[in-house]
Amino acid sequence: MKINKNFLKLGENYLFLIISEKVKRFKEKFPKKDIISLGIGDVTLPVCEAAVSAGLKAIEEMASAETFKGYGPNNGYLFLREKICKSYSERGVNISVDEVFISDGSKSDIGNISDIFSNENVCLIPDPTYPVYVDSNIMAGREITYCNAEERNEFLPTPIPEYEKSDLIYICSPNNPTGAAYSHEQLKSWVDFALSRNSVILFDSAYEAFVSNDVPHSIFEIEGARKCAIEFRSFSKTAGFTGMRCAYTIISKELEYDDVKINELWSRRQSTKFNGVPYVIQRAAEATLSAEGKTQIKKNIDYYRKNAEIIMQKLRHAKVKFFGGINSPYIWMKCPESMKSWKFFDFILEDAGVIGIPGSGFGKNGENFFRLACFGNHERTEEAIERLCRSILKKL
Ligand code: MLT
């Protein structure tokens, strides 16, 4: 018996697990310390009314033989896929229902998409990055090259000849962790690069609901993307579904490699390894795309945006440099006096009782940075950032 030895090349633990274990140990040591988390990007506001009542109605349908549902369609119920297509068309993007694949999360889809591409492909992943892109390719044994997302390019690397060897190109915009978002022109340069190289762009737009200026919400707003990109979207951050689990992946029928339609290959993969998202959850997700649901979820997004404003205002006041926060629920702040990220994590936890995510956990270019999330409540967020700024000032 042999194991997949690629797993031994992974870091010992997933970043967010390392943090929660560190915090657990700290709490055991200082049980009285009041701790506020601006760490993992998990929503806190309840699921909107429209989704709750649709979900309740759907569970009642399960209680009667006439309306009971067993296995659903593998790629998702038509009612949800139609609503998703409508929401794209409202932004001028045409997607057909058979290009939409409903799933239980973007994390799973982004990790699993790797199944349908050869392990001989080389990946191009930004540094810093969402750890799933890296870990899932290490598991597959693929070669990874990194593109530098740094202060000098405002954390938005664009294609250069050195990236010549890149087949699977990962882009997250608005970005986790830096909060940076690509403009139309910048994304177009990636689409042109991918088309010229016969590469595929794996476009993670889990945070598109936070876009507040004219940057693209979808890679399909860019001409040519239907022939070179796959888009991953989620109800998690958009509609507070982190505990409900529903997402979707868009694969155009024009996307082909090795003369094979990727849409059909993914459908084949999903029908073998995935049995779909519960009917009740899909009904709840559908309701978030109704007029009433959209208003309700926008209210929640605006609430989180206000947290970002609170944080940004206090950081400006304390003269702390930061990025993000405009089109994203994440603020990417510079650690004072070039302090190492993990050192800053320990210092802020001990001194201020605040949890953030050390930038170096997202890659070497994240060193000396610290990520703050905006998913808490106003009062506690304000308290946390005040404490954090006080600790910084004390240190300087
Ligand atoms: C994060 O904090 O980066 C997110 O919670 C990660 C995720 O959505 O899986």
Coordinates of N, CA and C and ligand atoms in Angstrom, one line a residue, residues 16 40-41 107 130 176 207 237 330 371, ligand 1:
F16 N -5.9 28.5 8.4 CA -6.9 28.9 9.4 C -7.0 28.0 10.6
I40 N -10.5 35.0 10.5 CA -11.1 34.3 9.4 C -12.3 35.1 8.8
G41 N -12.4 35.1 7.5 CA -13.5 35.8 6.8 C -14.8 35.1 6.8
K107 N -14.7 26.8 -2.6 CA -13.4 26.2 -2.2 C -13.3 24.8 -2.7
Y130 N -4.8 32.9 -1.7 CA -5.7 32.0 -0.9 C -5.1 30.7 -0.9
N176 N -8.5 38.0 -2.2 CA -8.3 37.5 -0.9 C -6.8 37.1 -0.9
Y207 N -15.8 37.4 -4.0 CA -16.1 38.6 -3.3 C -16.6 39.7 -4.2
K237 N -20.1 34.7 0.9 CA -19.9 36.0 1.3 C -21.0 37.0 0.8
Y330 N -11.7 42.8 3.0 CA -10.4 42.6 3.6 C -9.6 43.8 3.6
R371 N -3.8 40.7 7.7 CA -5.1 40.9 7.1 C -6.2 41.1 8.1
Ligands
MLT1 C1 -10.8 33.6 4.5 O1 -10.8 34.0 5.7 O2 -9.9 33.7 3.7 C2 -12.0 32.8 4.1 O3 -12.9 32.5 5.1 C3 -11.6 31.6 3.4 C4 -12.7 30.9 2.7 O4 -13.7 31.5 2.3 O5 -12.6 29.7 2.6

